[in-house]
Each structure stands twice: as C-alpha cells, then as structure tokens.
mmCIF file of C-alpha atoms in Angstrom:
data_model
loop_
_atom_site.group_PDB
_atom_site.id
_atom_site.type_symbol
_atom_site.label_atom_id
_atom_site.label_comp_id
_atom_site.label_asym_id
_atom_site.label_seq_id
_atom_site.Cartn_x
_atom_site.Cartn_y
_atom_site.Cartn_z
ATOM 1 C CA UNK A 957 -9.816 -19.951 -53.229
ATOM 2 C CA UNK A 958 -6.890 -21.351 -55.080
ATOM 3 C CA UNK A 959 -3.404 -19.715 -54.945
ATOM 4 C CA UNK A 960 -0.260 -20.188 -56.658
ATOM 5 C CA UNK A 961 3.322 -19.659 -55.468
ATOM 6 C CA UNK A 962 6.524 -19.238 -57.521
ATOM 7 C CA UNK A 963 9.497 -19.274 -55.532
ATOM 8 C CA UNK A 964 11.894 -17.485 -57.612
ATOM 9 C CA UNK A 965 11.434 -13.753 -58.534
ATOM 10 C CA UNK A 966 14.405 -13.543 -60.813
ATOM 11 C CA UNK A 967 16.779 -16.250 -62.118
ATOM 12 C CA UNK A 968 19.907 -15.464 -64.037
ATOM 13 C CA UNK A 969 21.661 -18.266 -65.972
ATOM 14 C CA UNK A 970 24.270 -18.718 -68.483
ATOM 15 C CA UNK A 971 23.476 -20.258 -71.845
ATOM 16 C CA UNK A 972 23.464 -24.176 -71.634
ATOM 17 C CA UNK A 973 22.724 -24.134 -67.931
ATOM 18 C CA UNK A 974 19.715 -26.171 -66.657
ATOM 19 C CA UNK A 975 16.684 -24.542 -65.557
ATOM 20 C CA UNK A 976 14.236 -25.445 -62.773
ATOM 21 C CA UNK A 977 11.324 -22.948 -61.653
ATOM 22 C CA UNK A 978 9.352 -23.888 -58.679
ATOM 23 C CA UNK A 979 5.707 -23.579 -58.580
ATOM 24 C CA UNK A 980 3.340 -24.784 -55.673
ATOM 25 C CA UNK A 981 -0.399 -24.317 -55.545
ATOM 26 C CA UNK A 982 -3.202 -24.598 -52.990
ATOM 27 C CA UNK A 983 -6.407 -25.809 -54.229
ATOM 28 C CA UNK A 984 -9.083 -28.129 -52.655
ATOM 29 C CA UNK A 985 -9.993 -30.244 -55.762
ATOM 30 C CA UNK A 986 -9.087 -31.403 -59.159
ATOM 31 C CA UNK A 987 -6.817 -28.896 -60.871
ATOM 32 C CA UNK A 988 -5.610 -28.020 -64.145
ATOM 33 C CA UNK A 989 -2.086 -26.574 -64.219
ATOM 34 C CA UNK A 990 -0.284 -24.402 -66.762
ATOM 35 C CA UNK A 991 2.991 -22.431 -67.482
ATOM 36 C CA UNK A 992 2.669 -19.370 -69.385
ATOM 37 C CA UNK A 993 5.509 -17.268 -71.045
ATOM 38 C CA UNK A 994 5.774 -13.617 -71.809
ATOM 39 C CA UNK A 995 8.656 -12.746 -73.959
ATOM 40 C CA UNK A 996 9.766 -9.178 -74.057
ATOM 41 C CA UNK A 997 7.215 -7.069 -75.825
ATOM 42 C CA UNK A 998 4.995 -9.981 -76.651
ATOM 43 C CA UNK A 999 1.741 -11.392 -75.433
ATOM 44 C CA UNK A 1000 1.533 -14.004 -72.831
ATOM 45 C CA UNK A 1001 1.375 -17.403 -74.378
ATOM 46 C CA UNK A 1002 0.815 -20.981 -73.227
ATOM 47 C CA UNK A 1003 4.142 -22.958 -72.736
ATOM 48 C CA UNK A 1004 2.474 -26.326 -71.479
ATOM 49 C CA UNK A 1005 -0.383 -27.656 -69.574
ATOM 50 C CA UNK A 1006 -1.370 -30.522 -67.474
ATOM 51 C CA UNK A 1007 -4.926 -31.896 -67.128
ATOM 52 C CA UNK A 1008 -4.533 -35.556 -66.405
ATOM 53 C CA UNK A 1009 -2.603 -38.726 -67.383
ATOM 54 C CA UNK A 1010 1.185 -38.737 -67.574
ATOM 55 C CA UNK A 1011 2.340 -36.199 -64.833
ATOM 56 C CA UNK A 1012 5.484 -35.299 -66.875
ATOM 57 C CA UNK A 1013 4.205 -33.009 -69.614
ATOM 58 C CA UNK A 1014 6.263 -31.650 -72.481
ATOM 59 C CA UNK A 1015 5.750 -28.098 -74.060
ATOM 60 C CA UNK A 1016 7.098 -26.010 -76.614
ATOM 61 C CA UNK A 1017 10.868 -25.185 -77.100
ATOM 62 C CA UNK A 1018 12.069 -27.992 -75.102
ATOM 63 C CA UNK A 1019 10.370 -27.114 -71.916
ATOM 64 C CA UNK A 1020 8.773 -29.788 -69.561
ATOM 65 C CA UNK A 1021 7.004 -29.745 -66.251
ATOM 66 C CA UNK A 1022 6.204 -32.418 -63.668
ATOM 67 C CA UNK A 1023 3.071 -32.613 -61.614
ATOM 68 C CA UNK A 1024 3.721 -34.038 -58.118
ATOM 69 C CA UNK A 1025 0.341 -34.344 -56.492
ATOM 70 C CA UNK A 1026 1.730 -35.108 -53.077
ATOM 71 C CA UNK A 1027 3.687 -32.011 -52.998
ATOM 72 C CA UNK A 1028 1.145 -29.684 -54.678
ATOM 73 C CA UNK A 1029 3.844 -28.780 -57.091
ATOM 74 C CA UNK A 1030 4.242 -28.227 -60.841
ATOM 75 C CA UNK A 1031 7.947 -27.345 -61.516
ATOM 76 C CA UNK A 1032 9.152 -26.136 -64.968
ATOM 77 C CA UNK A 1033 12.561 -27.498 -66.344
ATOM 78 C CA UNK A 1034 14.683 -27.284 -69.327
ATOM 79 C CA UNK A 1035 17.857 -29.047 -69.695
ATOM 80 C CA UNK A 1036 19.729 -26.373 -71.538
ATOM 81 C CA UNK A 1037 18.578 -22.779 -71.696
ATOM 82 C CA UNK A 1038 19.184 -20.364 -74.550
ATOM 83 C CA UNK A 1039 19.493 -16.613 -74.799
ATOM 84 C CA UNK A 1040 16.084 -16.704 -76.421
ATOM 85 C CA UNK A 1041 14.519 -18.127 -73.299
ATOM 86 C CA UNK A 1042 14.899 -14.771 -71.510
ATOM 87 C CA UNK A 1043 11.183 -13.987 -70.568
ATOM 88 C CA UNK A 1044 8.899 -13.966 -67.570
ATOM 89 C CA UNK A 1045 7.340 -17.279 -66.705
ATOM 90 C CA UNK A 1046 4.012 -17.603 -64.980
ATOM 91 C CA UNK A 1047 2.502 -20.692 -63.298
ATOM 92 C CA UNK A 1048 -1.286 -20.950 -63.322
ATOM 93 C CA UNK A 1049 -3.963 -23.100 -61.931
ATOM 94 C CA UNK A 1050 -7.660 -23.494 -62.542
ATOM 95 C CA UNK A 1051 -10.402 -25.653 -61.090
ATOM 96 C CA UNK A 1052 -12.104 -28.318 -62.977
ATOM 97 C CA UNK A 1053 -14.187 -25.835 -65.070
ATOM 98 C CA UNK A 1054 -11.234 -23.784 -66.135
ATOM 99 C CA UNK A 1055 -13.256 -20.666 -65.455
ATOM 100 C CA UNK A 1056 -11.275 -19.016 -62.744
ATOM 101 C CA UNK A 1057 -7.626 -19.288 -63.519
ATOM 102 C CA UNK A 1058 -5.164 -17.895 -60.949
ATOM 103 C CA UNK A 1059 -1.576 -17.006 -61.654
ATOM 104 C CA UNK A 1060 1.571 -16.889 -59.687
ATOM 105 C CA UNK A 1061 3.531 -13.661 -59.191
ATOM 106 C CA UNK A 1062 5.837 -14.716 -62.096
ATOM 107 C CA UNK A 1063 9.594 -15.469 -62.402
ATOM 108 C CA UNK A 1064 11.821 -13.277 -64.591
ATOM 109 C CA UNK A 1065 14.495 -15.513 -66.283
ATOM 110 C CA UNK A 1066 17.445 -13.779 -67.678
ATOM 111 C CA UNK A 1067 19.914 -15.921 -69.738
ATOM 112 C CA UNK A 1068 23.329 -14.463 -70.356
ATOM 113 C CA UNK A 1069 24.816 -15.245 -73.750
ATOM 114 C CA UNK B 76 -6.535 -12.723 -88.060
ATOM 115 C CA UNK B 77 -8.377 -14.119 -85.106
ATOM 116 C CA UNK B 78 -7.462 -12.734 -81.758
ATOM 117 C CA UNK B 79 -8.168 -10.418 -78.872
ATOM 118 C CA UNK B 80 -8.157 -6.627 -79.328
ATOM 119 C CA UNK B 81 -7.830 -4.402 -76.389
ATOM 120 C CA UNK B 82 -8.168 -0.570 -76.658
ATOM 121 C CA UNK B 83 -6.675 1.821 -75.872
ATOM 122 C CA UNK B 84 -3.177 0.734 -75.324
ATOM 123 C CA UNK B 85 -2.317 3.674 -73.055
ATOM 124 C CA UNK B 86 -4.694 5.752 -71.187
ATOM 125 C CA UNK B 87 -4.339 8.541 -68.831
ATOM 126 C CA UNK B 88 -6.926 9.548 -66.372
ATOM 127 C CA UNK B 89 -7.515 12.109 -63.627
ATOM 128 C CA UNK B 90 -8.450 11.034 -60.247
ATOM 129 C CA UNK B 91 -12.080 10.689 -59.716
ATOM 130 C CA UNK B 92 -12.903 9.835 -63.290
ATOM 131 C CA UNK B 93 -14.229 6.546 -64.489
ATOM 132 C CA UNK B 94 -12.653 4.876 -67.503
ATOM 133 C CA UNK B 95 -13.753 2.051 -69.633
ATOM 134 C CA UNK B 96 -11.263 -0.470 -71.210
ATOM 135 C CA UNK B 97 -12.447 -2.190 -74.322
ATOM 136 C CA UNK B 98 -11.798 -5.886 -75.012
ATOM 137 C CA UNK B 99 -13.156 -7.706 -78.139
ATOM 138 C CA UNK B 100 -12.428 -11.140 -79.378
ATOM 139 C CA UNK B 101 -13.259 -12.807 -82.734
ATOM 140 C CA UNK B 102 -12.324 -16.369 -81.583
ATOM 141 C CA UNK B 103 -15.908 -17.246 -80.805
ATOM 142 C CA UNK B 104 -14.745 -18.057 -77.170
ATOM 143 C CA UNK B 105 -17.290 -18.449 -74.610
ATOM 144 C CA UNK B 106 -15.242 -17.374 -71.621
ATOM 145 C CA UNK B 107 -13.540 -13.928 -71.034
ATOM 146 C CA UNK B 108 -11.342 -12.695 -68.373
ATOM 147 C CA UNK B 109 -9.943 -9.457 -66.854
ATOM 148 C CA UNK B 110 -6.615 -9.542 -65.122
ATOM 149 C CA UNK B 111 -4.400 -6.780 -63.627
ATOM 150 C CA UNK B 112 -0.713 -7.204 -63.945
ATOM 151 C CA UNK B 113 1.504 -5.452 -61.303
ATOM 152 C CA UNK B 114 5.267 -5.787 -60.970
ATOM 153 C CA UNK B 115 6.040 -8.657 -58.573
ATOM 154 C CA UNK B 116 2.350 -9.613 -58.120
ATOM 155 C CA UNK B 117 1.884 -11.451 -61.393
ATOM 156 C CA UNK B 118 -1.650 -11.600 -62.722
ATOM 157 C CA UNK B 119 -4.639 -10.959 -60.435
ATOM 158 C CA UNK B 120 -8.077 -11.916 -61.582
ATOM 159 C CA UNK B 121 -10.569 -9.034 -61.593
ATOM 160 C CA UNK B 122 -13.663 -10.450 -63.171
ATOM 161 C CA UNK B 123 -14.576 -13.283 -65.439
ATOM 162 C CA UNK B 124 -17.563 -14.294 -67.618
ATOM 163 C CA UNK B 125 -18.392 -17.743 -68.849
ATOM 164 C CA UNK B 126 -21.462 -16.874 -71.007
ATOM 165 C CA UNK B 127 -23.176 -13.882 -72.184
ATOM 166 C CA UNK B 128 -25.080 -11.882 -69.561
ATOM 167 C CA UNK B 129 -23.304 -13.631 -66.716
ATOM 168 C CA UNK B 130 -19.992 -12.733 -64.896
ATOM 169 C CA UNK B 131 -18.343 -13.461 -61.598
ATOM 170 C CA UNK B 132 -15.981 -11.495 -59.371
ATOM 171 C CA UNK B 133 -12.464 -12.437 -59.176
ATOM 172 C CA UNK B 134 -9.896 -11.705 -56.344
ATOM 173 C CA UNK B 135 -9.715 -8.082 -56.837
ATOM 174 C CA UNK B 136 -13.138 -6.857 -58.116
ATOM 175 C CA UNK B 137 -13.633 -3.965 -55.816
ATOM 176 C CA UNK B 138 -13.748 -0.559 -57.685
ATOM 177 C CA UNK B 139 -14.215 -2.345 -61.090
ATOM 178 C CA UNK B 140 -17.415 -3.260 -63.103
ATOM 179 C CA UNK B 141 -17.907 -5.283 -66.244
ATOM 180 C CA UNK B 142 -20.650 -6.125 -68.610
ATOM 181 C CA UNK B 143 -21.256 -8.943 -71.059
ATOM 182 C CA UNK B 144 -23.862 -8.132 -73.391
ATOM 183 C CA UNK B 145 -22.357 -9.720 -76.368
ATOM 184 C CA UNK B 146 -20.147 -12.820 -76.777
ATOM 185 C CA UNK B 147 -17.376 -11.035 -78.431
ATOM 186 C CA UNK B 148 -17.167 -8.071 -76.025
ATOM 187 C CA UNK B 149 -16.193 -7.770 -72.336
ATOM 188 C CA UNK B 150 -15.447 -4.144 -71.381
ATOM 189 C CA UNK B 151 -14.036 -3.221 -68.030
ATOM 190 C CA UNK B 152 -14.837 -0.035 -66.195
ATOM 191 C CA UNK B 153 -12.301 1.235 -63.800
ATOM 192 C CA UNK B 154 -14.360 3.448 -61.387
ATOM 193 C CA UNK B 155 -13.171 6.300 -59.145
ATOM 194 C CA UNK B 156 -13.750 3.833 -56.284
ATOM 195 C CA UNK B 157 -10.676 1.871 -57.227
ATOM 196 C CA UNK B 158 -7.967 3.057 -54.860
ATOM 197 C CA UNK B 159 -4.844 2.354 -56.992
ATOM 198 C CA UNK B 160 -5.924 1.965 -60.541
ATOM 199 C CA UNK B 161 -2.545 2.774 -62.152
ATOM 200 C CA UNK B 162 -1.713 -0.817 -63.723
ATOM 201 C CA UNK B 163 -1.465 -2.908 -66.744
ATOM 202 C CA UNK B 164 -4.684 -4.565 -67.619
ATOM 203 C CA UNK B 165 -4.907 -7.855 -69.666
ATOM 204 C CA UNK B 166 -8.076 -9.255 -71.231
ATOM 205 C CA UNK B 167 -8.096 -12.899 -72.069
ATOM 206 C CA UNK B 168 -10.609 -15.425 -73.534
ATOM 207 C CA UNK B 169 -10.899 -19.271 -73.574
ATOM 208 C CA UNK B 170 -13.037 -21.664 -75.392
ATOM 209 C CA UNK B 171 -15.649 -23.542 -73.643
ATOM 210 C CA UNK B 172 -15.579 -23.195 -69.808
ATOM 211 C CA UNK B 173 -15.261 -26.705 -68.516
ATOM 212 C CA UNK B 174 -14.252 -29.247 -71.149
ATOM 213 C CA UNK B 175 -11.733 -27.791 -73.448
ATOM 214 C CA UNK B 176 -8.008 -27.144 -73.394
ATOM 215 C CA UNK B 177 -8.302 -24.319 -70.905
ATOM 216 C CA UNK B 178 -5.755 -22.228 -72.696
ATOM 217 C CA UNK B 179 -6.161 -18.555 -72.331
ATOM 218 C CA UNK B 180 -5.549 -16.223 -75.170
ATOM 219 C CA UNK B 181 -4.338 -12.861 -74.219
ATOM 220 C CA UNK B 182 -4.596 -9.300 -75.805
ATOM 221 C CA UNK B 183 -1.842 -6.956 -75.791
ATOM 222 C CA UNK B 184 -2.932 -5.167 -72.646
ATOM 223 C CA UNK B 185 -3.939 -1.640 -71.762
ATOM 224 C CA UNK B 186 -1.823 0.531 -69.662
ATOM 225 C CA UNK B 187 -3.831 2.901 -67.300
ATOM 226 C CA UNK B 188 -2.116 5.601 -65.549
ATOM 227 C CA UNK B 189 -3.966 7.867 -63.103
ATOM 228 C CA UNK B 190 -2.541 11.322 -62.889
#
C-alpha cells in the first residue's frame, strides 16, 4: 500500500520568508499527487495537484510544488508567505484510479505577522 | 449549494454503543470516502466506495462498517469493536474514480467522543 511522509510537523515562519514543505511517498506504480490545505475552522481544500506533464505545478495563492520522480518527492513551496497562509498542509497520493487516496500526517504552518 | 453534509457535528457515545455518522452529497459524485483525523497522524482512510453497492476497506477498517445503497449517501457506523473511537471523522467525495481530477471534496466533519 502507498504511504506518504511529511518531514515537518510544525513550521514557524515570519511573513515574507520562503517556504518549503517536504513530502515523500512510497508507491509501486503511477501516482497522482496532491497538496491540500486546511485553514483554521475551514474544510480541507485542494491547493494543487500533479497528474502528468510538467513536474512543476502551480496552485492557488502563489503555491507551487515540484514532482521529482527519482526522489519520490513532491515538495510544496512558496517564495514569500503571508500571515493568511497559517494553516495545516497535507500531502496526498493516489494510485492511477484515484480511488484510495492516502494522506501524510500534515504540517502545521504558523506565519508570524 | 452543492456540497457534502455530515451529521451530527458533535456526538457523544457511551462505551459499548454503536453510532452511525451520516454523510450526504449532492455533487453527483461516484466515489465517497471516510477518513479519520487524529492529531499528528493526518487523515487515515477507513473505507471508500467507487460505486453504489460496492465499497472497499481502507487502512483502518477494523471496528467500522459502511453501506452505499444510494449514490448520494455513505453512512459510517462506528461499532463497539472499535477500540479507540474518539476522533474527528471526515467524509469526502470525488467525481469518476479513474479519469477525472481526483480532487476530493470534504465535509465539515463529525467529532465523536466516547465517554
């Protein structure tokens, strides 16, 4: 079965700092990769996704992620974080059929104003 | 508005009792999922269903049961066999298992506390 590892449990940054959240996955086949975000008091929502093609994908609110197949990684990045980016971020992976999505443990991001 | 409705939002249960969490979606999605969210463990897949009258176990199915008699409904029963049922439960759905965007749409969740 596939699994997802997120390296950082809690990241604290000041506004305008750059962000990189690590995500590694284990899966023996074609994968689809996702980052979801959960803002305080809100539903989980999709930030960005990778299915195929350009390994650098761009999502909402200036986030991007790079799929590096050789490293089984899908790290999330943002050049300059804002206080409103404070949230919990989840990396997820699914197989080709998208029917059994697995999530990482999540990384809580706190951005200080 | 289209979306996923979970009920109840908060539920208290005595040990030894079964409890059923409701999940309804009006997005016309084929696939539905139940996850359990615990601090520091992220979301763990309990059960998922790709089509009506069919469902598969996820990673932590023991002590849980589901049914999928209607496309829009995917109730989860937490049985007395579940050893540590106190948790936050999330229901999700996605369109066409296989060829679509794969994006999951989540409900607001149900928080179950066993007393």
